[in-house]
Amino acid sequence: MIKENKWFVQNEIAEKVIELSGINIFERSRKREVVEMRSLFFYILKNKLDMGLTEMSRYFEDSASSINHATIIWSLKNYDLYKSSNKRVQEIEEMIILKTSMNIKGINRETYLELKCKELEAELAKLHKVQSESKIIDLINKVPKEREGEFITRIELMIKGWEWQYKDSTTAYGGI
């Protein structure tokens, strides 16, 4: 039996904070930028997912990094200070939007994956719409795979012909 990853939502949020900030929140460090981003992560877990301190501590333990309740409490108490002194913290907080109003206790894996699937289907539909609006893309898509080389060569020759046609300003006159 495959063990279900119970931290899938937390992992996704952590990955997004790391991606947007470029800072590893799991690093054992007291550097200001690490502390501020870790505080942002705790803030999101606490205030947007209604996650408890014990759960946060367990999450860090399961992520091969331990952190105690006192550190989490201190981090949460100082979040507003970090946010006011580092505008990047506030920017990243605003970038992380949860697309569900459920807290972590109300999210199950199936519901979460259904929401992700709908998001991806919407993005795919947008891409298809953009592609279908272009006649050139429609024509390209109709080219058989075995004729792609010939197609590319002909298009390149056509473009070179246009360049020659527009660059050459001489006019030929027919005469007697």
mmCIF file of N, CA and C in Angstrom, residues 16-94:
data_model
loop_
_atom_site.group_PDB
_atom_site.id
_atom_site.type_symbol
_atom_site.label_atom_id
_atom_site.label_comp_id
_atom_site.label_asym_id
_atom_site.label_seq_id
_atom_site.Cartn_x
_atom_site.Cartn_y
_atom_site.Cartn_z
ATOM 1 N N LYS A 16 6.322 27.106 -2.654
ATOM 2 C CA LYS A 16 6.012 28.404 -3.251
ATOM 3 C C LYS A 16 6.760 29.521 -2.526
ATOM 4 N N VAL A 17 6.829 29.474 -1.197
ATOM 5 C CA VAL A 17 7.573 30.487 -0.436
ATOM 6 C C VAL A 17 9.054 30.427 -0.820
ATOM 7 N N ILE A 18 9.594 29.227 -0.907
ATOM 8 C CA ILE A 18 11.011 29.054 -1.277
ATOM 9 C C ILE A 18 11.244 29.560 -2.701
ATOM 10 N N GLU A 19 10.342 29.215 -3.621
ATOM 11 C CA GLU A 19 10.486 29.632 -5.018
ATOM 12 C C GLU A 19 10.436 31.151 -5.158
ATOM 13 N N LEU A 20 9.474 31.788 -4.491
ATOM 14 C CA LEU A 20 9.308 33.232 -4.625
ATOM 15 C C LEU A 20 10.391 34.036 -3.906
ATOM 16 N N SER A 21 10.888 33.498 -2.796
ATOM 17 C CA SER A 21 11.877 34.244 -2.017
ATOM 18 C C SER A 21 13.316 33.864 -2.351
ATOM 19 N N GLY A 22 13.497 32.637 -2.830
ATOM 20 C CA GLY A 22 14.851 32.145 -3.074
ATOM 21 C C GLY A 22 15.565 31.776 -1.786
ATOM 22 N N ILE A 23 14.797 31.610 -0.716
ATOM 23 C CA ILE A 23 15.366 31.311 0.609
ATOM 24 C C ILE A 23 14.799 29.993 1.113
ATOM 25 N N ASN A 24 15.689 29.113 1.597
ATOM 26 C CA ASN A 24 15.276 27.827 2.136
ATOM 27 C C ASN A 24 14.790 28.014 3.570
ATOM 28 N N ILE A 25 13.489 27.902 3.772
ATOM 29 C CA ILE A 25 12.911 28.113 5.108
ATOM 30 C C ILE A 25 13.227 26.963 6.059
ATOM 31 N N PHE A 26 13.723 25.854 5.545
ATOM 32 C CA PHE A 26 14.068 24.709 6.382
ATOM 33 C C PHE A 26 15.520 24.761 6.863
ATOM 34 N N GLU A 27 16.269 25.713 6.370
ATOM 35 C CA GLU A 27 17.673 25.872 6.762
ATOM 36 C C GLU A 27 17.746 26.250 8.249
ATOM 37 N N ARG A 28 18.641 25.599 8.961
ATOM 38 C CA ARG A 28 18.838 25.929 10.379
ATOM 39 C C ARG A 28 19.716 27.171 10.432
ATOM 40 N N SER A 29 19.047 28.311 10.504
ATOM 41 C CA SER A 29 19.775 29.569 10.450
ATOM 42 C C SER A 29 18.998 30.644 11.196
ATOM 43 N N ARG A 30 19.747 31.605 11.704
ATOM 44 C CA ARG A 30 19.131 32.771 12.340
ATOM 45 C C ARG A 30 19.308 34.018 11.491
ATOM 46 N N LYS A 31 19.703 33.812 10.251
ATOM 47 C CA LYS A 31 19.819 34.951 9.340
ATOM 48 C C LYS A 31 18.449 35.603 9.216
ATOM 49 N N ARG A 32 18.459 36.921 9.188
ATOM 50 C CA ARG A 32 17.207 37.665 9.177
ATOM 51 C C ARG A 32 16.273 37.223 8.051
ATOM 52 N N GLU A 33 16.808 37.102 6.827
ATOM 53 C CA GLU A 33 15.944 36.766 5.696
ATOM 54 C C GLU A 33 15.315 35.381 5.843
ATOM 55 N N VAL A 34 16.038 34.443 6.436
ATOM 56 C CA VAL A 34 15.499 33.098 6.653
ATOM 57 C C VAL A 34 14.409 33.145 7.722
ATOM 58 N N VAL A 35 14.682 33.856 8.801
ATOM 59 C CA VAL A 35 13.720 33.990 9.905
ATOM 60 C C VAL A 35 12.430 34.646 9.411
ATOM 61 N N GLU A 36 12.563 35.691 8.572
ATOM 62 C CA GLU A 36 11.380 36.403 8.068
ATOM 63 C C GLU A 36 10.531 35.515 7.161
ATOM 64 N N MET A 37 11.168 34.783 6.283
ATOM 65 C CA MET A 37 10.407 33.920 5.365
ATOM 66 C C MET A 37 9.791 32.729 6.103
ATOM 67 N N ARG A 38 10.497 32.214 7.098
ATOM 68 C CA ARG A 38 9.947 31.138 7.915
ATOM 69 C C ARG A 38 8.721 31.656 8.669
ATOM 70 N N SER A 39 8.803 32.893 9.150
ATOM 71 C CA SER A 39 7.681 33.516 9.848
ATOM 72 C C SER A 39 6.481 33.660 8.916
ATOM 73 N N LEU A 40 6.741 34.053 7.675
ATOM 74 C CA LEU A 40 5.671 34.145 6.678
ATOM 75 C C LEU A 40 5.004 32.777 6.504
ATOM 76 N N PHE A 41 5.812 31.743 6.399
ATOM 77 C CA PHE A 41 5.281 30.392 6.237
ATOM 78 C C PHE A 41 4.390 30.011 7.420
ATOM 79 N N PHE A 42 4.861 30.274 8.645
ATOM 80 C CA PHE A 42 4.054 29.971 9.837
ATOM 81 C C PHE A 42 2.763 30.784 9.847
ATOM 82 N N TYR A 43 2.860 32.046 9.436
ATOM 83 C CA TYR A 43 1.681 32.913 9.390
ATOM 84 C C TYR A 43 0.623 32.314 8.459
ATOM 85 N N ILE A 44 1.043 31.870 7.289
ATOM 86 C CA ILE A 44 0.100 31.287 6.332
ATOM 87 C C ILE A 44 -0.521 30.012 6.905
ATOM 88 N N LEU A 45 0.318 29.163 7.489
ATOM 89 C CA LEU A 45 -0.204 27.923 8.068
ATOM 90 C C LEU A 45 -1.214 28.204 9.182
ATOM 91 N N LYS A 46 -0.898 29.156 10.029
ATOM 92 C CA LYS A 46 -1.751 29.468 11.182
ATOM 93 C C LYS A 46 -3.026 30.195 10.766
ATOM 94 N N ASN A 47 -2.875 31.250 9.976
ATOM 95 C CA ASN A 47 -4.012 32.128 9.707
ATOM 96 C C ASN A 47 -4.834 31.757 8.476
ATOM 97 N N LYS A 48 -4.243 31.073 7.532
ATOM 98 C CA LYS A 48 -5.002 30.726 6.328
ATOM 99 C C LYS A 48 -5.425 29.260 6.315
ATOM 100 N N LEU A 49 -4.699 28.420 7.068
ATOM 101 C CA LEU A 49 -5.061 26.997 7.111
ATOM 102 C C LEU A 49 -5.529 26.548 8.490
ATOM 103 N N ASP A 50 -5.479 27.465 9.451
ATOM 104 C CA ASP A 50 -5.898 27.166 10.820
ATOM 105 C C ASP A 50 -5.141 25.959 11.383
ATOM 106 N N MET A 51 -3.857 25.913 11.110
ATOM 107 C CA MET A 51 -3.019 24.800 11.552
ATOM 108 C C MET A 51 -2.487 25.102 12.956
ATOM 109 N N GLY A 52 -2.454 24.114 13.803
ATOM 110 C CA GLY A 52 -1.989 24.287 15.173
ATOM 111 C C GLY A 52 -0.468 24.244 15.283
ATOM 112 N N LEU A 53 0.027 24.707 16.427
ATOM 113 C CA LEU A 53 1.470 24.754 16.662
ATOM 114 C C LEU A 53 2.097 23.363 16.663
ATOM 115 N N THR A 54 1.413 22.405 17.259
ATOM 116 C CA THR A 54 1.933 21.039 17.303
ATOM 117 C C THR A 54 2.056 20.474 15.894
ATOM 118 N N GLU A 55 1.043 20.729 15.057
ATOM 119 C CA GLU A 55 1.095 20.254 13.677
ATOM 120 C C GLU A 55 2.249 20.897 12.918
ATOM 121 N N MET A 56 2.455 22.191 13.145
ATOM 122 C CA MET A 56 3.563 22.886 12.473
ATOM 123 C C MET A 56 4.897 22.285 12.888
ATOM 124 N N SER A 57 5.040 22.028 14.171
ATOM 125 C CA SER A 57 6.268 21.438 14.682
ATOM 126 C C SER A 57 6.488 20.051 14.078
ATOM 127 N N ARG A 58 5.422 19.255 13.997
ATOM 128 C CA ARG A 58 5.520 17.916 13.395
ATOM 129 C C ARG A 58 5.883 18.002 11.917
ATOM 130 N N TYR A 59 5.316 18.971 11.242
ATOM 131 C CA TYR A 59 5.627 19.141 9.827
ATOM 132 C C TYR A 59 7.122 19.373 9.635
ATOM 133 N N PHE A 60 7.692 20.245 10.459
ATOM 134 C CA PHE A 60 9.130 20.518 10.340
ATOM 135 C C PHE A 60 9.949 19.279 10.691
ATOM 136 N N GLU A 61 9.524 18.513 11.683
ATOM 137 C CA GLU A 61 10.228 17.278 12.032
ATOM 138 C C GLU A 61 10.195 16.299 10.856
ATOM 139 N N ASP A 62 9.024 16.171 10.236
ATOM 140 C CA ASP A 62 8.887 15.265 9.089
ATOM 141 C C ASP A 62 9.667 15.766 7.870
ATOM 142 N N SER A 63 9.998 17.047 7.864
ATOM 143 C CA SER A 63 10.765 17.635 6.758
ATOM 144 C C SER A 63 12.252 17.653 7.066
ATOM 145 N N ALA A 64 12.668 16.825 8.024
ATOM 146 C CA ALA A 64 14.076 16.687 8.418
ATOM 147 C C ALA A 64 14.653 17.985 8.994
ATOM 148 N N SER A 65 13.806 18.741 9.645
ATOM 149 C CA SER A 65 14.243 19.964 10.310
ATOM 150 C C SER A 65 13.341 20.122 11.528
ATOM 151 N N SER A 66 13.923 20.269 12.691
ATOM 152 C CA SER A 66 13.071 20.378 13.874
ATOM 153 C C SER A 66 12.979 21.824 14.333
ATOM 154 N N ILE A 67 11.822 22.139 14.892
ATOM 155 C CA ILE A 67 11.592 23.486 15.408
ATOM 156 C C ILE A 67 10.622 23.335 16.569
ATOM 157 N N ASN A 68 10.824 24.081 17.635
ATOM 158 C CA ASN A 68 9.946 23.905 18.794
ATOM 159 C C ASN A 68 8.824 24.944 18.829
ATOM 160 N N HIS A 69 7.870 24.707 19.725
ATOM 161 C CA HIS A 69 6.700 25.579 19.826
ATOM 162 C C HIS A 69 7.079 27.018 20.145
ATOM 163 N N ALA A 70 8.046 27.196 21.020
ATOM 164 C CA ALA A 70 8.447 28.542 21.423
ATOM 165 C C ALA A 70 8.952 29.342 20.227
ATOM 166 N N THR A 71 9.698 28.690 19.380
ATOM 167 C CA THR A 71 10.218 29.364 18.180
ATOM 168 C C THR A 71 9.077 29.752 17.253
ATOM 169 N N ILE A 72 8.108 28.864 17.097
ATOM 170 C CA ILE A 72 6.957 29.147 16.235
ATOM 171 C C ILE A 72 6.150 30.310 16.818
ATOM 172 N N ILE A 73 5.907 30.285 18.120
ATOM 173 C CA ILE A 73 5.154 31.364 18.776
ATOM 174 C C ILE A 73 5.883 32.697 18.595
ATOM 175 N N TRP A 74 7.185 32.711 18.836
ATOM 176 C CA TRP A 74 7.991 33.925 18.674
ATOM 177 C C TRP A 74 7.903 34.434 17.232
ATOM 178 N N SER A 75 7.999 33.512 16.311
ATOM 179 C CA SER A 75 7.949 33.860 14.892
ATOM 180 C C SER A 75 6.595 34.484 14.527
ATOM 181 N N LEU A 76 5.520 33.894 15.013
ATOM 182 C CA LEU A 76 4.187 34.423 14.728
ATOM 183 C C LEU A 76 3.969 35.796 15.374
ATOM 184 N N LYS A 77 4.479 35.973 16.594
ATOM 185 C CA LYS A 77 4.325 37.265 17.295
ATOM 186 C C LYS A 77 5.072 38.384 16.566
ATOM 187 N N ASN A 78 6.173 38.037 15.930
ATOM 188 C CA ASN A 78 6.991 39.044 15.265
ATOM 189 C C ASN A 78 6.680 39.205 13.778
ATOM 190 N N TYR A 79 5.708 38.469 13.277
ATOM 191 C CA TYR A 79 5.426 38.515 11.842
ATOM 192 C C TYR A 79 5.099 39.927 11.356
ATOM 193 N N ASP A 80 4.259 40.658 12.090
ATOM 194 C CA ASP A 80 3.901 42.013 11.652
ATOM 195 C C ASP A 80 5.122 42.921 11.565
ATOM 196 N N LEU A 81 6.056 42.759 12.499
ATOM 197 C CA LEU A 81 7.297 43.534 12.474
ATOM 198 C C LEU A 81 8.118 43.186 11.221
ATOM 199 N N TYR A 82 8.249 41.896 10.933
ATOM 200 C CA TYR A 82 8.998 41.471 9.750
ATOM 201 C C TYR A 82 8.333 42.008 8.475
ATOM 202 N N LYS A 83 7.026 41.925 8.477
ATOM 203 C CA LYS A 83 6.263 42.367 7.305
ATOM 204 C C LYS A 83 6.410 43.878 7.072
ATOM 205 N N SER A 84 6.436 44.647 8.150
ATOM 206 C CA SER A 84 6.556 46.098 7.988
ATOM 207 C C SER A 84 7.978 46.533 7.640
ATOM 208 N N SER A 85 8.962 45.763 8.088
ATOM 209 C CA SER A 85 10.350 46.153 7.815
ATOM 210 C C SER A 85 10.893 45.561 6.511
ATOM 211 N N ASN A 86 10.233 44.532 5.982
ATOM 212 C CA ASN A 86 10.678 43.903 4.741
ATOM 213 C C ASN A 86 9.478 43.776 3.809
ATOM 214 N N LYS A 87 9.382 44.674 2.858
ATOM 215 C CA LYS A 87 8.233 44.697 1.935
ATOM 216 C C LYS A 87 8.119 43.413 1.111
ATOM 217 N N ARG A 88 9.233 42.721 0.938
ATOM 218 C CA ARG A 88 9.230 41.460 0.174
ATOM 219 C C ARG A 88 8.355 40.417 0.876
ATOM 220 N N VAL A 89 8.350 40.419 2.203
ATOM 221 C CA VAL A 89 7.517 39.480 2.965
ATOM 222 C C VAL A 89 6.045 39.721 2.637
ATOM 223 N N GLN A 90 5.644 40.977 2.641
ATOM 224 C CA GLN A 90 4.251 41.315 2.330
ATOM 225 C C GLN A 90 3.911 40.974 0.880
ATOM 226 N N GLU A 91 4.827 41.255 -0.038
ATOM 227 C CA GLU A 91 4.598 40.937 -1.452
ATOM 228 C C GLU A 91 4.371 39.442 -1.648
ATOM 229 N N ILE A 92 5.204 38.637 -1.019
ATOM 230 C CA ILE A 92 5.076 37.180 -1.169
ATOM 231 C C ILE A 92 3.785 36.689 -0.522
ATOM 232 N N GLU A 93 3.426 37.254 0.617
ATOM 233 C CA GLU A 93 2.162 36.874 1.263
ATOM 234 C C GLU A 93 0.994 37.130 0.316
ATOM 235 N N GLU A 94 1.023 38.275 -0.363
ATOM 236 C CA GLU A 94 -0.059 38.617 -1.280
ATOM 237 C C GLU A 94 -0.061 37.726 -2.522
#
